[in-house]
Short mmCIF file of C-alpha atoms in Angstrom, two decimals:
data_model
loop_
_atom_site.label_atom_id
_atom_site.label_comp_id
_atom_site.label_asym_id
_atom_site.label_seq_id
_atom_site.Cartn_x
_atom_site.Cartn_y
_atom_site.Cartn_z
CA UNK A 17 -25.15 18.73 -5.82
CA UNK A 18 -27.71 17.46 -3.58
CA UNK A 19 -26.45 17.17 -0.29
CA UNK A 20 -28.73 14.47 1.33
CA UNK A 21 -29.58 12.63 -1.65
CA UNK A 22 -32.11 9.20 -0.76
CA UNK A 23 -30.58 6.55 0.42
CA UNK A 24 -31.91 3.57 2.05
CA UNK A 25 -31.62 3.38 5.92
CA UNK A 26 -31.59 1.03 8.71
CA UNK A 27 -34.87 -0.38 10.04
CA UNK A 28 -34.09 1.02 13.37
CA UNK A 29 -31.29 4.39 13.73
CA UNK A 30 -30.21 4.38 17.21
CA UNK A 31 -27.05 6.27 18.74
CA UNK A 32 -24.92 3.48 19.05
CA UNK A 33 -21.17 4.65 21.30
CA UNK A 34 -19.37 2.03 22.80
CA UNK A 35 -17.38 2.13 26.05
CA UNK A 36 -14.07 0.83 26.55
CA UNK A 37 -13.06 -2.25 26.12
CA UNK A 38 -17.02 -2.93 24.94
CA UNK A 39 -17.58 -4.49 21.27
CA UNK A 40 -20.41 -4.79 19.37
CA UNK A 41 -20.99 -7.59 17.02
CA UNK A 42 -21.35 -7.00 13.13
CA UNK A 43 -24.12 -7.71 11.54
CA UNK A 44 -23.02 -8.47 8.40
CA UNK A 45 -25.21 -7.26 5.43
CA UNK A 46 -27.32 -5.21 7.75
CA UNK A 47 -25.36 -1.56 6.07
CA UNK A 48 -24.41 -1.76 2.39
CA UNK A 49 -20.70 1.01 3.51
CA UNK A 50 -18.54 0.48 6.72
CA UNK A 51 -16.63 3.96 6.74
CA UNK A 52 -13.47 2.45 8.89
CA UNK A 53 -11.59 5.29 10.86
CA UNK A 54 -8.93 5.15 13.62
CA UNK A 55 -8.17 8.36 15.61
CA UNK A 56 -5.43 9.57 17.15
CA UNK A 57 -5.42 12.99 18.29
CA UNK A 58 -6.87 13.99 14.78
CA UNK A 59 -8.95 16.89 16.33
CA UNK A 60 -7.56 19.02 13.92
CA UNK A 61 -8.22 17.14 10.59
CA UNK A 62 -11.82 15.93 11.66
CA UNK A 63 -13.97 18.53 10.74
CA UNK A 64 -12.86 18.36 6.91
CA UNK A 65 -12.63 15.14 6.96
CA UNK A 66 -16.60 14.40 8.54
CA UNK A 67 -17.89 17.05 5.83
CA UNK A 68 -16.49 15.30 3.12
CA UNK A 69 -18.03 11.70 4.25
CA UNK A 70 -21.73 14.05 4.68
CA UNK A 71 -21.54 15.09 1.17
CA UNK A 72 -20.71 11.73 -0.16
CA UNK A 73 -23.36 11.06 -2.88
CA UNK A 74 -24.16 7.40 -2.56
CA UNK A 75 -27.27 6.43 -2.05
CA UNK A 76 -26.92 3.01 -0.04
CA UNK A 77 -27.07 2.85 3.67
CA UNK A 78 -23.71 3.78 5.59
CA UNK A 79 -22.39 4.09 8.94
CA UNK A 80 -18.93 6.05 10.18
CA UNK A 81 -17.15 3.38 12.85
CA UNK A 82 -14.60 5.06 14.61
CA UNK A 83 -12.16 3.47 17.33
CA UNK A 84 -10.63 6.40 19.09
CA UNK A 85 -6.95 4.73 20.23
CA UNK A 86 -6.12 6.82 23.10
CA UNK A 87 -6.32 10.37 22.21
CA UNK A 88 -5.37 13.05 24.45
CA UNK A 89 -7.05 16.07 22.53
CA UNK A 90 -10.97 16.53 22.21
CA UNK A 91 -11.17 14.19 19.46
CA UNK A 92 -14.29 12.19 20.90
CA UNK A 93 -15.82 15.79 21.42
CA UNK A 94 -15.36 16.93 17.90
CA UNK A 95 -16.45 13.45 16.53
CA UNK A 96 -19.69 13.91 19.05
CA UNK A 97 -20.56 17.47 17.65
CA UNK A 98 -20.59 15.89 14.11
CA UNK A 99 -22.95 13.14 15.37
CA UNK A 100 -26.48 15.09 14.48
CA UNK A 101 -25.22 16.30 11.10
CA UNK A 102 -24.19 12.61 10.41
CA UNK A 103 -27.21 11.18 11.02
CA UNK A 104 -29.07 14.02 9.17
CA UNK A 105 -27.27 12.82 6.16
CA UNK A 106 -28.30 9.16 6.92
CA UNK A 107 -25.28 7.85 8.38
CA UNK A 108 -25.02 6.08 12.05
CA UNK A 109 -22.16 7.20 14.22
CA UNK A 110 -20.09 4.01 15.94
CA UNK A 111 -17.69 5.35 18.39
CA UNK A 112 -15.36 3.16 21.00
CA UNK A 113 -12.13 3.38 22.07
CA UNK A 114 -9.47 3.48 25.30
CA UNK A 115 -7.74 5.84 27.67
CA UNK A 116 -4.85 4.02 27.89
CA UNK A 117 -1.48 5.94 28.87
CA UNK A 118 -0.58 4.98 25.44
CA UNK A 119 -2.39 3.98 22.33
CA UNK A 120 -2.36 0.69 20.80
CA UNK A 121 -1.48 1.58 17.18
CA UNK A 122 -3.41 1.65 13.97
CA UNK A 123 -3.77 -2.30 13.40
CA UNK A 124 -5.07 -2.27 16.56
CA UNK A 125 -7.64 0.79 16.16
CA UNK A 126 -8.96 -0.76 12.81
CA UNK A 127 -9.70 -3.83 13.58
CA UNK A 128 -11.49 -2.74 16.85
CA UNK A 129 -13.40 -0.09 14.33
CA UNK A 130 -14.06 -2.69 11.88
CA UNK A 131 -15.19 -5.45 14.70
CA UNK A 132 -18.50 -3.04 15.76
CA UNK A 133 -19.00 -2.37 11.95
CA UNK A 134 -21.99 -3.68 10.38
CA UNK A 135 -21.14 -2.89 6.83
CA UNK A 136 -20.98 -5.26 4.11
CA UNK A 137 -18.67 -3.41 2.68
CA UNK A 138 -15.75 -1.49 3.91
CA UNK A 139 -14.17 1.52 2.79
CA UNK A 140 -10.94 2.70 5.04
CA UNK A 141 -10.66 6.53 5.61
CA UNK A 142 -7.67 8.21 7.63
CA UNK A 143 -9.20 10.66 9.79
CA UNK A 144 -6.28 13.24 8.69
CA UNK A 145 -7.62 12.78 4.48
CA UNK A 146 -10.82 14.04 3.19
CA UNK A 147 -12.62 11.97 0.40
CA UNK A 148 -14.25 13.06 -2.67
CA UNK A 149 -18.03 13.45 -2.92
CA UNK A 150 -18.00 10.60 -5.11
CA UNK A 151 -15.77 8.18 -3.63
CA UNK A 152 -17.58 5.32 -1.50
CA UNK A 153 -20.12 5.59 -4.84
CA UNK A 154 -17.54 4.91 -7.34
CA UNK A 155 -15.48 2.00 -4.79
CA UNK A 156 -18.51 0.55 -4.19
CA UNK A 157 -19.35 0.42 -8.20
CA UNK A 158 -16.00 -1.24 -8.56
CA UNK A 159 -16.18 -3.61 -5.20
CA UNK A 160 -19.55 -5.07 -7.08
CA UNK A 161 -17.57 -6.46 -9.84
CA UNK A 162 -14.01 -7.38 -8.25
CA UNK A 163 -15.23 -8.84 -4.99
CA UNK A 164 -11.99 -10.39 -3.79
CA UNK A 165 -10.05 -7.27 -4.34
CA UNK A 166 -8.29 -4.17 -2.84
CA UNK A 167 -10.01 -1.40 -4.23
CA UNK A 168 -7.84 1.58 -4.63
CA UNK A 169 -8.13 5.61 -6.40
CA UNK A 170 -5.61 7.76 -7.40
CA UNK A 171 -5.27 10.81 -4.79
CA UNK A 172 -3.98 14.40 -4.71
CA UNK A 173 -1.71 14.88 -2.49
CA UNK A 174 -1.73 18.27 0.42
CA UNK A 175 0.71 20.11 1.02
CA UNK A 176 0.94 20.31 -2.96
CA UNK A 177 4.16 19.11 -4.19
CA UNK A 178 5.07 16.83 -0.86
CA UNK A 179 6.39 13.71 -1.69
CA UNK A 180 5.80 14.31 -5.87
CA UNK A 181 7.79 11.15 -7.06
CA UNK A 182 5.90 8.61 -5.03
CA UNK A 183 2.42 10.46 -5.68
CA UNK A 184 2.97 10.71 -9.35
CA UNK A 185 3.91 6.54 -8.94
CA UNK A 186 0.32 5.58 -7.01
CA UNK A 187 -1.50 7.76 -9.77
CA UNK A 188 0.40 6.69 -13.05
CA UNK A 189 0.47 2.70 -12.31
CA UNK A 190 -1.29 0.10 -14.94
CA UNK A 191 -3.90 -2.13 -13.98
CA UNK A 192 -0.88 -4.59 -15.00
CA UNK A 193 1.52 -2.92 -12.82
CA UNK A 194 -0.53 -2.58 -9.57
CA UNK A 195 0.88 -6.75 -9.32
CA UNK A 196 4.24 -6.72 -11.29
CA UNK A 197 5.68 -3.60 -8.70
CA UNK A 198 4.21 -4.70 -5.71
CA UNK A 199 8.18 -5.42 -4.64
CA UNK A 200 8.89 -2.08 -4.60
CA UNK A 201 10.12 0.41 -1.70
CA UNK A 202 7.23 2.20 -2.39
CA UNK A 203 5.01 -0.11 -0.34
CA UNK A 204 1.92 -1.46 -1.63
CA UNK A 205 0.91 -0.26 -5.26
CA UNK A 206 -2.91 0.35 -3.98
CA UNK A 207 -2.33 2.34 -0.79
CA UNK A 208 -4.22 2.07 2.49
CA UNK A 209 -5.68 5.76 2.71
CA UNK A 210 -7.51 4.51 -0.50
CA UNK A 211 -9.12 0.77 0.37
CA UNK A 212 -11.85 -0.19 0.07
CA UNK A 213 -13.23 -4.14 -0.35
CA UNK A 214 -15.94 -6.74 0.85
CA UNK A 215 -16.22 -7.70 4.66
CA UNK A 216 -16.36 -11.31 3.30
CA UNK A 217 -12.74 -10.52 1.52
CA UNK A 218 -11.48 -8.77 4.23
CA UNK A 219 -12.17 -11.71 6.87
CA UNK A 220 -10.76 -14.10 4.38
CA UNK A 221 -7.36 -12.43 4.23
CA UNK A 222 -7.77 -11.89 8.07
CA UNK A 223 -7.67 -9.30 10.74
CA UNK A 224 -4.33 -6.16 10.82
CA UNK A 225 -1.48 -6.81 12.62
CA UNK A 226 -1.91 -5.42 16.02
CA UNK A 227 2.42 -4.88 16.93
CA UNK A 228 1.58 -1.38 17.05
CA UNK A 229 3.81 1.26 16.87
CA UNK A 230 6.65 0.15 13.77
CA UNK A 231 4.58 -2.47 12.52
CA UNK A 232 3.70 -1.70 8.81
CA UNK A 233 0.17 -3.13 9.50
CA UNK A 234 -1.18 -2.35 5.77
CA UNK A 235 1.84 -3.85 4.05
CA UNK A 236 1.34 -7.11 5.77
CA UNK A 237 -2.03 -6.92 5.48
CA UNK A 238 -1.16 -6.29 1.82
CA UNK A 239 0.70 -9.19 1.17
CA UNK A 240 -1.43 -11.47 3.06
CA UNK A 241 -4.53 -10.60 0.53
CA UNK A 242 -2.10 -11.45 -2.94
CA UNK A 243 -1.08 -14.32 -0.87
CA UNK A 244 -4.82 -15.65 -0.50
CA UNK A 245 -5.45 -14.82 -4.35
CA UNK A 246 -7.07 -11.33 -3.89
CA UNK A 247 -7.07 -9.02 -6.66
CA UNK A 248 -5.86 -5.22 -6.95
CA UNK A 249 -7.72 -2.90 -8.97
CA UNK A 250 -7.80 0.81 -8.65
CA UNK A 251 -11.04 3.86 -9.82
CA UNK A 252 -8.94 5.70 -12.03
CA UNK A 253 -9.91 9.01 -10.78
CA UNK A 254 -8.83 11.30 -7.60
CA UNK A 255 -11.25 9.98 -4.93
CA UNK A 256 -8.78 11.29 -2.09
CA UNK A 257 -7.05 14.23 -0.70
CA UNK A 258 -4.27 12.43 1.06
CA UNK A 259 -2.36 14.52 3.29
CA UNK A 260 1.17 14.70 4.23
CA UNK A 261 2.69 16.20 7.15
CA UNK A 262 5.22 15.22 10.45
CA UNK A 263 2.91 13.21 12.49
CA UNK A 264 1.75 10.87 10.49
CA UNK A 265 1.76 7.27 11.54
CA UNK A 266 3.95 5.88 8.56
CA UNK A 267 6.29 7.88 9.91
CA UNK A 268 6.80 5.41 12.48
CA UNK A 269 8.32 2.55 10.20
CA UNK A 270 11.68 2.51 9.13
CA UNK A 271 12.90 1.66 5.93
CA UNK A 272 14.90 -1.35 7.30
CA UNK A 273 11.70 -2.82 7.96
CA UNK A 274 10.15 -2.68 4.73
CA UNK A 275 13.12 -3.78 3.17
CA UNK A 276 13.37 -6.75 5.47
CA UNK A 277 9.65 -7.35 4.58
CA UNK A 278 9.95 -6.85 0.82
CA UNK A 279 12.70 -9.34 0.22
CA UNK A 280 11.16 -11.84 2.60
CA UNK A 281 7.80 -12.03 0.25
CA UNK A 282 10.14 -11.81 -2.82
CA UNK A 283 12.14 -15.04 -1.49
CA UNK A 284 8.66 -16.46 -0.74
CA UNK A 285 6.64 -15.76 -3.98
CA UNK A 286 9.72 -15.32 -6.62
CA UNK A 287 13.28 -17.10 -5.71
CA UNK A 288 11.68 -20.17 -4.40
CA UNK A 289 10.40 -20.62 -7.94
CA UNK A 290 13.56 -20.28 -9.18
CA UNK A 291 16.73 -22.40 -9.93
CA UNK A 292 19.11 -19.41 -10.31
CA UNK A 293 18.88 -15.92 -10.66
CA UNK A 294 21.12 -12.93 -12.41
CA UNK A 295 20.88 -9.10 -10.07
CA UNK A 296 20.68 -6.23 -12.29
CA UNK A 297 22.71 -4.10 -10.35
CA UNK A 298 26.06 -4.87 -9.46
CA UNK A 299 26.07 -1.70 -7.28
CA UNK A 300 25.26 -0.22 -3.40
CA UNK A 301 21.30 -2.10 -3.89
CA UNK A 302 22.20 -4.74 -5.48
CA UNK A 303 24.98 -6.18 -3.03
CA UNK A 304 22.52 -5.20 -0.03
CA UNK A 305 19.52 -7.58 -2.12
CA UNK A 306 22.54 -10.09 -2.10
CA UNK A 307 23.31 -10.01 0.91
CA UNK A 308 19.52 -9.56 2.61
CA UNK A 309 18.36 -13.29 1.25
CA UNK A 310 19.25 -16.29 2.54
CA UNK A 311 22.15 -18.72 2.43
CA UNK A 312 19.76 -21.34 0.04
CA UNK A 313 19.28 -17.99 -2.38
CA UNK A 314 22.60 -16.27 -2.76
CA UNK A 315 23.72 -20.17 -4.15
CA UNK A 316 20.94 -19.19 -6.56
CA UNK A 317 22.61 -15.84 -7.53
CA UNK A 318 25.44 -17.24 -10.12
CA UNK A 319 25.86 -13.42 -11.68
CA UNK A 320 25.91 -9.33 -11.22
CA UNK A 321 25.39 -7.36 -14.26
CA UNK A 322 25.59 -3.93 -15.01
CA UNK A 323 26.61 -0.97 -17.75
CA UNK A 324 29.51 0.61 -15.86
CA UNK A 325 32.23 -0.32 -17.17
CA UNK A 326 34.56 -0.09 -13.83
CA UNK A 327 32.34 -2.49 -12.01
CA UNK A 328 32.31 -4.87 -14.41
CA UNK A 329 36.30 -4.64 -14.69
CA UNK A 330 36.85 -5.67 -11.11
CA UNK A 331 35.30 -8.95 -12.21
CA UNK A 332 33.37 -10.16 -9.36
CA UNK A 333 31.65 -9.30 -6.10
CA UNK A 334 33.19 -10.80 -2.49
CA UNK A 335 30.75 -11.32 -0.21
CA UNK A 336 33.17 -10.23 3.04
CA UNK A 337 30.79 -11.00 5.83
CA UNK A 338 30.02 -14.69 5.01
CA UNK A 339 31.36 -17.45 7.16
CA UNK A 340 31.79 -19.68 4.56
CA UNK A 341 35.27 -20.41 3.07
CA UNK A 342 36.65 -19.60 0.55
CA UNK A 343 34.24 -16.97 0.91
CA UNK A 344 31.66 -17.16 -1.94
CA UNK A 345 33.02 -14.50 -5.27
CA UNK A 346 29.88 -13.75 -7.51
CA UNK A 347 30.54 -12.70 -11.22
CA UNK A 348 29.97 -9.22 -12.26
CA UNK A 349 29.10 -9.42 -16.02
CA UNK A 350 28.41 -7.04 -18.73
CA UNK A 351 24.69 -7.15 -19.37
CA UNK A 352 24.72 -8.64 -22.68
CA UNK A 353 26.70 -11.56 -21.21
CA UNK A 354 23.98 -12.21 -18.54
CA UNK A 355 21.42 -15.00 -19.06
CA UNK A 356 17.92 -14.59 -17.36
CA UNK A 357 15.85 -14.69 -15.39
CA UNK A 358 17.08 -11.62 -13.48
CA UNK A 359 15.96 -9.43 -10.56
CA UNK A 360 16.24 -5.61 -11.53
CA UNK A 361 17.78 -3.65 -8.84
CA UNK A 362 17.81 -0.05 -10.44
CA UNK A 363 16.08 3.16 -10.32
CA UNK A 364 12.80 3.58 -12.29
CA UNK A 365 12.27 4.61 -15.65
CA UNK A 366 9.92 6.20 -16.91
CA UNK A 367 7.24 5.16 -19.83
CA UNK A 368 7.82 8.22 -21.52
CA UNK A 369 11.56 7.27 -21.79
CA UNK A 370 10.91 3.87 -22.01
CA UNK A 371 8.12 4.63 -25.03
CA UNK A 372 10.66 5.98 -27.14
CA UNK A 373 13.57 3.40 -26.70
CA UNK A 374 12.40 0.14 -27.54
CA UNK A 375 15.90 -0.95 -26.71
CA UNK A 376 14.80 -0.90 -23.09
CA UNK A 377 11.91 -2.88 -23.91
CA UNK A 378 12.03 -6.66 -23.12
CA UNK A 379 12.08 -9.19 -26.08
CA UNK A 380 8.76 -9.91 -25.38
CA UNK A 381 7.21 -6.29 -26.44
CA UNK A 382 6.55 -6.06 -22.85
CA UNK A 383 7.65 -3.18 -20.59
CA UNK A 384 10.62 -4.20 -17.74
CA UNK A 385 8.59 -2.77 -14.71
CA UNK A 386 12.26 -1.18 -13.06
CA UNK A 387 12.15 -0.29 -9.28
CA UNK A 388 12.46 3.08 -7.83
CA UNK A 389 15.02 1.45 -5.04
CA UNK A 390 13.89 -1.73 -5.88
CA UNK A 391 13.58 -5.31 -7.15
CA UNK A 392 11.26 -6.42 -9.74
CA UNK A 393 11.70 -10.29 -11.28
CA UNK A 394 12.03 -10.60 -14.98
CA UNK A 395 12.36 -13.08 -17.38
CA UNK A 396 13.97 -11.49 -20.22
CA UNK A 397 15.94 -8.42 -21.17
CA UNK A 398 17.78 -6.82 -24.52
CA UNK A 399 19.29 -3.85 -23.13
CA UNK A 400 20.13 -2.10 -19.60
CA UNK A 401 16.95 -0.74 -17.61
CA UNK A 402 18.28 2.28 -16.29
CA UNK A 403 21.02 2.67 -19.63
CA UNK A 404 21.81 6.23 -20.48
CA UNK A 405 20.39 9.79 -18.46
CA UNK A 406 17.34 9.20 -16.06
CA UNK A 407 15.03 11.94 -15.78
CA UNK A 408 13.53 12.98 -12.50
CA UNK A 409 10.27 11.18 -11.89
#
């Protein structure tokens, strides 16, 4: 592979680093590639990860803009020793940040990083991930023909074997599926290590959420884009090492707070569609959805239904903690006795199951898309998701 294949650079290369609390002004259009990247006391990762973006193969113009949020290692010192080798390769170093006592969180960092871009594009990088030689090529490819879209790739993930069930879910997804499961726990079905899109599309959704530490900053930002009409589509092919370990910033969300998230944008974009509703699940997930939505949307809820036969033989569900009296008694109904639309509460199954039982199918021909831990709106239904063994995902 040629390692500093011709590309196409700016009129004028200059050494561009930015002081605190200094911006610079995008020119839009003026780079084709905006390589986004926060740091964080990333000393460690950066050296694989700045090889990997000098080997990348595209030929347009790029530039790396990194807003350094606080670090406390020599991450500006490592990103500094990089700068010559970057700009070998054709690509402009942007670096600003702040010594704060304490950093202002990834929202924050990326839309300060993104702010002294000049790309017209932008593709996201963690500084802890390394990309594939080929990956701002084959985004950008893909950001050419789906211009108001999330551009996504599938990833290996490091250590090997971390986290199998969710990677195995970002890499196996439809084109169809990257909308239907976007309720899941999983977060959003083209994850932010992977994005890429337009700087027009991005400033149409609007800037990250800046709350900081907690704040799931790419799910909102995630929602906000389906909310404004934005597409998802992903390069079907591993464009990202995507690395798992202790420190990471997800860390720093809890699951209550997707949850809370997650059922707020189903009320929004589902239930407020609907006139009543049946939850698949009469069990521990689907009591919490019940009890997670709003007065207006439990009235909507006129039915449980589920396989086991001892939860359906207690009849119905009391909801203890409401105020209202008598307090409200839901029906919990054998699935064959429920009448859609429902919202499927259940662990996933998997195609390979689901290919050979067309029982599980819905009458449509159509695949149920079934939750990992989740809550997925359908319209019709033969026989139980989630019926007979599960196999581990």
């Amino acid at each position: 592979m040629d390692r500093n294949p011709p590309k196409r650079l700016r009129v004028a290369e200059e050494h561009h680093t930015f002081t605190d609390g200094v911006e610079k002004e995008a020119e839009e259009g003026a780079v084709d590639v905006s390589i986004i990247m926060p740091v964080h006391n990333a000393s460690c990762w950066l050296d694989e990860c700045l090889q990997a973006i000098v080997l990348q193969d595209f030929t347009g113009s790029m530039e790396l803009s990194v807003f350094d949020d606080a670090s406390t290692d020599d991450s500006r010192e490592v990103l500094e020793r990089w700068r010559e080798k970057l700009e070998v390769r054709g690509v402009s170093l942007l670096i600003s940040g702040h010594s704060s006592a304490q950093p202002k969180g990834v929202g924050f960092a990326k839309n300060k990083a993104i702010s002294q871009s000049h790309g017209e594009y932008l593709c996201f990088q963690d500084a802890d991930d390394i990309m594939m030689p080929e990956r701002v090529r084959l985004q950008y490819d893909a950001s050419l023909l789906h211009k108001n879209s999330l551009i996504g790739c599938r990833v290996w993930r490091l250590p090997e074997g971390s986290t199998e069930r969710y990677t195995r879910w970002i890499n196996t997804l439809t084109q169809e599926q990257l909308i239907t499961q976007v309720f899941t726990s999983h977060g959003p079905t083209v994850i932010m290590p992977t994005w890429f899109c337009s700087r027009k599309w991005f400033q149409e959704v609007g800037s990250f959420d800046e709350g900081g530490k907690g704040v799931p900053e790419d799910l909102l930002f995630f929602y906000q884009s389906l909310r404004r009409g934005g597409g998802l589509t992903r390069v079907d092919e591993c464009l990202l090492v995507y690395r798992y370990h202790d420190n990471a910033a997800t860390h720093s969300v809890t699951e209550e707070t997707i949850w809370r998230l997650r059922v707020d944008f189903l009320q929004e974009r589902v239930l407020s569609r609907w006139e009543n509703v049946t939850v698949w699940n009469a069990g521990k997930q689907g009591r919490k959805l019940y009890r997670s939505l709003s007065a207006t949307n439990q009235r909507k809820v006129k039915a449980f239904c589920d396989v086991d036969e001892n939860k359906i033989h207690k009849g119905f569900y009391t909801y203890e903690e409401s105020k209202e009296r008598p307090k409200p008694k839901i029906p919990i109904l054998h699935y064959t006795a429920a009448a859609a639309p429902f919202i499927v509460c259940v662990k996933l199954v998997s195609r390979e199951l689901v290919s050979d039982r067309p029982s599980l199918r819905s009458v449509n021909g159509r695949y149920n898309d079934i939750m990992t831990q989740g809550v997925c709106p359908v319209r019709t239904a033969r026989e139980p998701p989630g019926s007979g063994r599960q196999p581990p995902l």
